[in-house]
Each structure stands twice: as structure tokens, then as C-alpha cells.
GROMACS .gro file of C-alpha atoms in nm:
model
  325
    1UNK     CA    1  -3.497  12.576  -0.575
    2UNK     CA    2  -3.373  12.865  -0.327
    3UNK     CA    3  -2.999  12.968  -0.433
    4UNK     CA    4  -2.802  13.123  -0.168
    5UNK     CA    5  -2.714  13.519  -0.256
    6UNK     CA    6  -2.353  13.469  -0.331
    7UNK     CA    7  -2.443  13.313  -0.704
    8UNK     CA    8  -2.499  13.567  -0.930
    9UNK     CA    9  -2.815  13.741  -1.002
   10UNK     CA   10  -2.824  13.698  -1.350
   11UNK     CA   11  -2.691  13.324  -1.313
   12UNK     CA   12  -2.899  13.136  -1.129
   13UNK     CA   13  -3.184  13.088  -1.291
   14UNK     CA   14  -2.941  12.849  -1.520
   15UNK     CA   15  -2.777  12.719  -1.239
   16UNK     CA   16  -3.125  12.593  -1.115
   17UNK     CA   17  -3.198  12.409  -1.439
   18UNK     CA   18  -2.859  12.231  -1.401
   19UNK     CA   19  -2.900  12.133  -1.041
   20UNK     CA   20  -3.226  12.039  -1.141
   21UNK     CA   21  -3.078  11.828  -1.484
   22UNK     CA   22  -2.834  11.691  -1.239
   23UNK     CA   23  -2.953  11.641  -0.919
   24UNK     CA   24  -3.351  11.612  -1.029
   25UNK     CA   25  -3.555  11.701  -0.702
   26UNK     CA   26  -3.258  11.532  -0.450
   27UNK     CA   27  -3.228  11.841  -0.159
   28UNK     CA   28  -2.862  12.002  -0.252
   29UNK     CA   29  -2.678  12.271  -0.043
   30UNK     CA   30  -2.438  12.517  -0.221
   31UNK     CA   31  -2.085  12.681  -0.074
   32UNK     CA   32  -1.805  12.865  -0.212
   33UNK     CA   33  -1.474  12.728  -0.286
   34UNK     CA   34  -1.205  12.891  -0.343
   35UNK     CA   35  -1.093  12.846  -0.762
   36UNK     CA   36  -0.723  12.858  -0.903
   37UNK     CA   37  -0.627  13.184  -1.159
   38UNK     CA   38  -0.916  13.145  -1.398
   39UNK     CA   39  -1.211  13.364  -1.462
   40UNK     CA   40  -1.419  13.049  -1.350
   41UNK     CA   41  -1.628  13.068  -1.030
   42UNK     CA   42  -1.675  12.744  -0.852
   43UNK     CA   43  -1.901  12.615  -0.581
   44UNK     CA   44  -1.874  12.300  -0.384
   45UNK     CA   45  -2.297  12.109  -0.391
   46UNK     CA   46  -2.373  11.855  -0.176
   47UNK     CA   47  -2.636  11.603  -0.274
   48UNK     CA   48  -2.724  11.272  -0.088
   49UNK     CA   49  -2.406  11.234   0.106
   50UNK     CA   50  -2.197  11.271  -0.227
   51UNK     CA   51  -1.956  11.605  -0.297
   52UNK     CA   52  -1.959  11.768  -0.677
   53UNK     CA   53  -1.790  12.079  -0.835
   54UNK     CA   54  -2.028  12.371  -0.976
   55UNK     CA   55  -1.791  12.579  -1.216
   56UNK     CA   56  -1.911  12.875  -1.395
   57UNK     CA   57  -1.791  12.998  -1.687
   58UNK     CA   58  -1.832  13.265  -1.924
   59UNK     CA   59  -2.099  13.161  -2.175
   60UNK     CA   60  -2.015  13.006  -2.476
   61UNK     CA   61  -1.739  12.815  -2.286
   62UNK     CA   62  -1.647  12.481  -2.460
   63UNK     CA   63  -1.656  12.155  -2.208
   64UNK     CA   64  -1.573  11.855  -2.482
   65UNK     CA   65  -1.248  11.806  -2.395
   66UNK     CA   66  -1.300  11.815  -2.024
   67UNK     CA   67  -1.554  11.542  -2.118
   68UNK     CA   68  -1.339  11.271  -2.325
   69UNK     CA   69  -1.118  11.326  -2.007
   70UNK     CA   70  -1.433  11.212  -1.741
   71UNK     CA   71  -1.534  10.953  -1.988
   72UNK     CA   72  -1.173  10.801  -1.990
   73UNK     CA   73  -1.110  10.772  -1.600
   74UNK     CA   74  -0.840  11.088  -1.637
   75UNK     CA   75  -1.036  11.393  -1.557
   76UNK     CA   76  -1.352  11.357  -1.274
   77UNK     CA   77  -1.676  11.237  -1.388
   78UNK     CA   78  -1.891  11.511  -1.576
   79UNK     CA   79  -2.256  11.532  -1.460
   80UNK     CA   80  -2.377  11.800  -1.649
   81UNK     CA   81  -2.227  12.066  -1.907
   82UNK     CA   82  -2.370  12.355  -2.078
   83UNK     CA   83  -2.180  12.537  -2.325
   84UNK     CA   84  -2.456  12.762  -2.392
   85UNK     CA   85  -2.497  12.891  -2.036
   86UNK     CA   86  -2.109  12.821  -1.959
   87UNK     CA   87  -2.174  12.592  -1.703
   88UNK     CA   88  -2.075  12.275  -1.579
   89UNK     CA   89  -2.120  11.995  -1.316
   90UNK     CA   90  -1.859  11.695  -1.157
   91UNK     CA   91  -1.763  11.536  -0.949
   92UNK     CA   92  -1.577  11.681  -0.673
   93UNK     CA   93  -1.253  11.445  -0.584
   94UNK     CA   94  -1.155  11.432  -0.244
   95UNK     CA   95  -0.835  11.326  -0.207
   96UNK     CA   96  -0.433  11.536  -0.222
   97UNK     CA   97  -0.239  11.741  -0.435
   98UNK     CA   98  -0.017  11.418  -0.583
   99UNK     CA   99   0.324  11.634  -0.368
  100UNK     CA  100   0.170  11.504  -0.049
  101UNK     CA  101  -0.009  11.202  -0.147
  102UNK     CA  102   0.300  10.931  -0.247
  103UNK     CA  103   0.542  10.762  -0.035
  104UNK     CA  104   0.841  10.875  -0.255
  105UNK     CA  105   0.842  11.131  -0.559
  106UNK     CA  106   0.983  10.908  -0.794
  107UNK     CA  107   0.621  10.718  -0.733
  108UNK     CA  108   0.449  11.062  -0.775
  109UNK     CA  109   0.613  11.142  -1.090
  110UNK     CA  110   0.538  10.770  -1.251
  111UNK     CA  111   0.178  10.777  -1.079
  112UNK     CA  112   0.159  11.126  -1.318
  113UNK     CA  113   0.394  11.017  -1.626
  114UNK     CA  114   0.175  10.696  -1.637
  115UNK     CA  115  -0.154  10.955  -1.633
  116UNK     CA  116   0.026  11.187  -1.883
  117UNK     CA  117   0.093  10.902  -2.103
  118UNK     CA  118  -0.301  10.727  -2.117
  119UNK     CA  119  -0.393  11.132  -2.179
  120UNK     CA  120  -0.175  11.127  -2.511
  121UNK     CA  121  -0.312  10.777  -2.587
  122UNK     CA  122  -0.648  10.941  -2.616
  123UNK     CA  123  -0.797  11.039  -2.931
  124UNK     CA  124  -0.714  11.425  -3.022
  125UNK     CA  125  -0.902  11.686  -2.936
  126UNK     CA  126  -1.144  11.841  -3.166
  127UNK     CA  127  -1.003  12.187  -3.023
  128UNK     CA  128  -0.730  12.302  -3.152
  129UNK     CA  129  -0.419  12.500  -3.083
  130UNK     CA  130  -0.123  12.658  -3.163
  131UNK     CA  131   0.160  12.740  -2.898
  132UNK     CA  132   0.436  12.874  -3.081
  133UNK     CA  133   0.171  13.138  -3.188
  134UNK     CA  134   0.081  13.170  -2.808
  135UNK     CA  135   0.412  13.213  -2.708
  136UNK     CA  136   0.521  13.500  -3.002
  137UNK     CA  137   0.235  13.634  -2.878
  138UNK     CA  138   0.294  13.625  -2.498
  139UNK     CA  139   0.610  13.770  -2.610
  140UNK     CA  140   0.458  14.089  -2.794
  141UNK     CA  141   0.250  14.184  -2.520
  142UNK     CA  142   0.539  14.171  -2.295
  143UNK     CA  143   0.725  14.359  -2.517
  144UNK     CA  144   0.465  14.592  -2.576
  145UNK     CA  145   0.402  14.698  -2.231
  146UNK     CA  146   0.756  14.732  -2.161
  147UNK     CA  147   0.744  14.723  -1.790
  148UNK     CA  148   0.975  14.476  -1.710
  149UNK     CA  149   1.314  14.585  -1.954
  150UNK     CA  150   1.688  14.483  -1.964
  151UNK     CA  151   1.956  14.277  -2.090
  152UNK     CA  152   1.782  13.966  -1.881
  153UNK     CA  153   1.447  13.950  -2.036
  154UNK     CA  154   1.664  13.999  -2.371
  155UNK     CA  155   1.885  13.726  -2.276
  156UNK     CA  156   1.570  13.461  -2.232
  157UNK     CA  157   1.411  13.536  -2.582
  158UNK     CA  158   1.739  13.533  -2.789
  159UNK     CA  159   1.786  13.166  -2.608
  160UNK     CA  160   1.440  13.108  -2.685
  161UNK     CA  161   1.495  13.205  -3.023
  162UNK     CA  162   1.715  12.872  -3.121
  163UNK     CA  163   1.463  12.648  -2.993
  164UNK     CA  164   1.299  12.471  -3.321
  165UNK     CA  165   0.930  12.392  -3.312
  166UNK     CA  166   0.806  11.997  -3.412
  167UNK     CA  167   0.447  12.019  -3.548
  168UNK     CA  168   0.401  11.617  -3.664
  169UNK     CA  169   0.367  11.510  -3.283
  170UNK     CA  170   0.020  11.620  -3.120
  171UNK     CA  171  -0.183  11.493  -2.850
  172UNK     CA  172  -0.517  11.500  -2.654
  173UNK     CA  173  -0.296  11.798  -2.383
  174UNK     CA  174  -0.427  11.976  -2.094
  175UNK     CA  175  -0.144  12.245  -2.099
  176UNK     CA  176  -0.155  12.253  -1.721
  177UNK     CA  177  -0.027  11.973  -1.528
  178UNK     CA  178   0.091  12.257  -1.218
  179UNK     CA  179   0.012  12.128  -0.882
  180UNK     CA  180  -0.304  12.235  -0.794
  181UNK     CA  181  -0.457  12.064  -1.088
  182UNK     CA  182  -0.302  11.688  -1.044
  183UNK     CA  183  -0.443  11.545  -0.777
  184UNK     CA  184  -0.492  11.220  -0.577
  185UNK     CA  185  -0.813  11.024  -0.394
  186UNK     CA  186  -0.540  10.694  -0.250
  187UNK     CA  187  -0.724  10.473  -0.594
  188UNK     CA  188  -0.603  10.696  -0.910
  189UNK     CA  189  -0.447  10.994  -1.011
  190UNK     CA  190  -0.735  11.258  -1.179
  191UNK     CA  191  -0.674  11.610  -1.320
  192UNK     CA  192  -0.837  11.876  -1.298
  193UNK     CA  193  -0.944  12.215  -1.504
  194UNK     CA  194  -0.929  12.164  -1.829
  195UNK     CA  195  -0.979  12.516  -1.944
  196UNK     CA  196  -0.612  12.510  -2.101
  197UNK     CA  197  -0.660  12.211  -2.282
  198UNK     CA  198  -0.673  12.127  -2.658
  199UNK     CA  199  -0.456  11.893  -2.922
  200UNK     CA  200  -0.107  11.992  -2.898
  201UNK     CA  201   0.291  11.876  -2.892
  202UNK     CA  202   0.318  11.566  -2.625
  203UNK     CA  203   0.611  11.765  -2.480
  204UNK     CA  204   0.442  12.038  -2.328
  205UNK     CA  205   0.200  11.805  -2.105
  206UNK     CA  206   0.589  11.605  -2.002
  207UNK     CA  207   0.755  11.971  -1.943
  208UNK     CA  208   0.458  12.167  -1.755
  209UNK     CA  209   0.485  11.845  -1.548
  210UNK     CA  210   0.853  11.786  -1.495
  211UNK     CA  211   0.936  12.191  -1.407
  212UNK     CA  212   0.590  12.087  -1.155
  213UNK     CA  213   0.647  11.763  -1.034
  214UNK     CA  214   1.046  11.655  -1.160
  215UNK     CA  215   1.261  11.907  -0.954
  216UNK     CA  216   1.597  11.682  -0.981
  217UNK     CA  217   1.793  11.504  -1.299
  218UNK     CA  218   1.695  11.154  -1.096
  219UNK     CA  219   1.291  11.170  -1.151
  220UNK     CA  220   1.293  11.367  -1.517
  221UNK     CA  221   1.441  11.038  -1.566
  222UNK     CA  222   1.184  10.869  -1.431
  223UNK     CA  223   0.881  11.086  -1.608
  224UNK     CA  224   1.053  11.047  -1.914
  225UNK     CA  225   1.106  10.632  -1.845
  226UNK     CA  226   0.778  10.586  -1.728
  227UNK     CA  227   0.594  10.781  -1.981
  228UNK     CA  228   0.881  10.636  -2.324
  229UNK     CA  229   0.942  10.258  -2.162
  230UNK     CA  230   1.303  10.379  -2.342
  231UNK     CA  231   1.407  10.740  -2.404
  232UNK     CA  232   1.651  10.779  -2.554
  233UNK     CA  233   1.887  11.146  -2.634
  234UNK     CA  234   1.626  11.240  -2.883
  235UNK     CA  235   1.341  11.233  -2.640
  236UNK     CA  236   1.590  11.415  -2.346
  237UNK     CA  237   1.671  11.730  -2.581
  238UNK     CA  238   1.343  11.737  -2.689
  239UNK     CA  239   1.218  11.769  -2.281
  240UNK     CA  240   1.473  11.964  -2.131
  241UNK     CA  241   1.375  12.230  -2.486
  242UNK     CA  242   1.049  12.213  -2.404
  243UNK     CA  243   1.109  12.292  -2.004
  244UNK     CA  244   1.240  12.620  -2.129
  245UNK     CA  245   0.979  12.715  -2.292
  246UNK     CA  246   0.708  12.649  -2.072
  247UNK     CA  247   0.909  12.802  -1.803
  248UNK     CA  248   0.916  13.097  -2.037
  249UNK     CA  249   0.505  13.104  -2.087
  250UNK     CA  250   0.446  13.077  -1.715
  251UNK     CA  251   0.647  13.355  -1.677
  252UNK     CA  252   0.496  13.569  -1.887
  253UNK     CA  253   0.180  13.504  -1.784
  254UNK     CA  254   0.262  13.573  -1.428
  255UNK     CA  255   0.361  13.926  -1.579
  256UNK     CA  256   0.029  13.973  -1.748
  257UNK     CA  257  -0.142  13.923  -1.412
  258UNK     CA  258   0.128  14.175  -1.235
  259UNK     CA  259   0.102  14.416  -1.436
  260UNK     CA  260  -0.035  14.710  -1.322
  261UNK     CA  261   0.148  14.650  -1.029
  262UNK     CA  262   0.459  14.574  -1.175
  263UNK     CA  263   0.625  14.932  -1.109
  264UNK     CA  264   0.591  14.935  -0.750
  265UNK     CA  265   0.696  14.630  -0.683
  266UNK     CA  266   1.001  14.726  -0.819
  267UNK     CA  267   1.056  15.031  -0.661
  268UNK     CA  268   0.957  14.807  -0.338
  269UNK     CA  269   1.179  14.483  -0.387
  270UNK     CA  270   1.435  14.578  -0.588
  271UNK     CA  271   1.639  14.240  -0.592
  272UNK     CA  272   1.312  14.058  -0.724
  273UNK     CA  273   1.445  13.984  -1.080
  274UNK     CA  274   1.699  13.811  -0.891
  275UNK     CA  275   1.461  13.541  -0.763
  276UNK     CA  276   1.539  13.166  -0.821
  277UNK     CA  277   1.294  12.872  -0.743
  278UNK     CA  278   1.464  12.760  -0.455
  279UNK     CA  279   1.345  13.091  -0.307
  280UNK     CA  280   1.004  13.007  -0.422
  281UNK     CA  281   0.928  12.700  -0.225
  282UNK     CA  282   1.086  12.884   0.037
  283UNK     CA  283   0.821  13.142   0.037
  284UNK     CA  284   0.538  12.844  -0.001
  285UNK     CA  285   0.685  12.671   0.321
  286UNK     CA  286   0.664  13.031   0.503
  287UNK     CA  287   0.250  13.094   0.385
  288UNK     CA  288   0.402  13.383   0.157
  289UNK     CA  289   0.319  13.265  -0.195
  290UNK     CA  290  -0.035  13.302  -0.322
  291UNK     CA  291  -0.066  13.359  -0.677
  292UNK     CA  292  -0.376  13.511  -0.690
  293UNK     CA  293  -0.173  13.850  -0.553
  294UNK     CA  294   0.038  14.031  -0.760
  295UNK     CA  295   0.376  14.062  -0.522
  296UNK     CA  296   0.315  13.643  -0.576
  297UNK     CA  297   0.331  13.645  -0.921
  298UNK     CA  298   0.591  13.880  -1.012
  299UNK     CA  299   0.890  13.643  -0.797
  300UNK     CA  300   0.714  13.355  -0.923
  301UNK     CA  301   0.716  13.531  -1.247
  302UNK     CA  302   1.090  13.606  -1.216
  303UNK     CA  303   1.190  13.273  -1.097
  304UNK     CA  304   1.070  13.093  -1.391
  305UNK     CA  305   1.257  13.293  -1.663
  306UNK     CA  306   1.594  13.276  -1.433
  307UNK     CA  307   1.552  12.883  -1.409
  308UNK     CA  308   1.534  12.914  -1.828
  309UNK     CA  309   1.833  13.224  -1.865
  310UNK     CA  310   2.062  12.950  -1.637
  311UNK     CA  311   1.947  12.611  -1.819
  312UNK     CA  312   1.940  12.834  -2.167
  313UNK     CA  313   2.327  12.884  -2.045
  314UNK     CA  314   2.407  12.529  -1.964
  315UNK     CA  315   2.630  12.311  -2.234
  316UNK     CA  316   2.350  12.104  -2.193
  317UNK     CA  317   2.147  12.331  -2.373
  318UNK     CA  318   2.304  12.387  -2.627
  319UNK     CA  319   2.392  11.967  -2.663
  320UNK     CA  320   2.049  11.948  -2.687
  321UNK     CA  321   1.957  12.200  -2.987
  322UNK     CA  322   2.220  11.978  -3.195
  323UNK     CA  323   2.046  11.626  -3.086
  324UNK     CA  324   1.683  11.835  -3.232
  325UNK     CA  325   1.834  12.039  -3.484
   0.00000   0.00000   0.00000
């Protein structure tokens, strides 16, 4: 089997083995796909008129969460996975991001919530994580880097310190339900990119989905009512508080990615620290948002941070803290 030169030479033997295991002697063609923010390299494979995704991760990458989700019909079918080689071949979903696939935002949010419910009904993943420790690590790294400083950041971290953690409601979680990872093929919603998956607080997936897809109180209510059937004040408060935590997590990850360019960007765009989500939407519509670039990462990170700050200054934040206890 002759592979294209764009597949790294040191991975070609393992890729040949993977393709042979998945497709036997069937002729295949391999082309490049643009990936997300992970370090994985992603390719499109075509065989017998069907399309598949070939993903090259670091050797030792565990695919158990993705395989479990595929078995449940939530992730695309997995044809081949090798932890030792860090190679996975899965079905290609020829669909649309859910934001553009449904007749109305309520229908879209309802479908996303139903998918999250199905995922959380799966047995917990063997892979364990600690989101509280992750946030602490991100904050410590942010403070150590000291490329961004000031009252804005201190106030957000002070607000975050008030949020209690609950570690008793753990479920199989994707932990990165952003718009690029949730697709609709015309029949059902699929979730892709399971790199961040582990057993986690159920509200993490709900909060990330709400931050990504539920931009209004009505859509947040639709998300909660679909997932919980009859959510009460406690569920509403838990979701609201976790949404702020997830805004902070995504912001800090963006700052981490943009770190080398931050001093120059602050000098060029002094208003960047005031960015709000509305501006991010305008940048996206104008084709000016590319989260692989440091400029967009810094704008997006500050939009997340400012959203958390705005919400933490609200009466709803104090009420949610009292409700959750």
C-alpha cells in the first residue's frame, strides 16, 4: 500500500497496518483534513464509496471512551483503534454542525440535550478525572505566566472561589461539547473528538453545551427541561454556576495557547480585554475568527472571561450560591 507523503514517514508503517486491518485489501485514498485545536493529525479516508476519519494521536492514547460512545451510537462507529500506536479509524459524518442543521434554535437545543442524556445514561468511563484540580492547575499556570494581570482577572478568580464543588453526581462525560464537536447528519446528532472525555460531574457537559448553544434564557430552559424533565431551582442554580466555571476554563485554555503572542497583541489591541461574546459573534460572521491563531484565541478568551465576570456581578449569581449551598 502506497501512502501519501504528507503522512509522517515514522507513522507510515503503523498507518498501513491500521488501514489493512480496517479495510483489508480494499483500495483506499487518503486526503488531509483540517483538525481542531488538539495535537492530533486528521485525515479523510475513502474506501468502497464510503468516507472515514483516520486520526493520528500520540502513542499511548486511550480510545476506550470513544469506543464506548460509538457502541452506544453517540460517536461515529470505530473501525480500528490502537492505543499502542495512537491511531484510530472511525466513520466520517457527512453532516452539518448542529447550529445550522435545525429549523429552530429550540429544536437544536432539544436534540443536543437528548444526546447528552443518552451519553450520561451510559456506564461511567473507566478514565477518571478531577475537574476541580484541572481548574486549580489552569489558574496556577495563569498566575505564574503573569502575562495578563489586573482587577478583571482577580475579580473573576474571587468569584470562582465562592462556587462549591459537588463530586457525587459523576457520569460518562465528553467535556468539550463545543459547536465543532456536535454534528447532525439529518437523522441524529453525533459527538466527535473524545480526547477530553472522562467520568465527570454531569453539569460540566450541560454547562459547556449551554455556553455553546443556549444563548438565551429560553434556550437554557429548553436544555434543562429536556434533560431533567422537570428541573427545579437547584438544577437551574447548579447549571448557572457550572457555566461560569466553564467560561473560565475555556478562557484560561485560550490564554495558554496565545501566551507567546500576548504582549504584542495587548500593545496592538489595547481594547482586547473588554471583548464580549457579541463581538465574537460579529468576528465569526465576518470570517475574522480563527481559533488556531493567537489573536482570535486572546479575543475569545477575554469574551469568555468577561461573560463570567458579568454573570458573577449579577443577583442571580448570589442567589445560585445560596441555593446550592
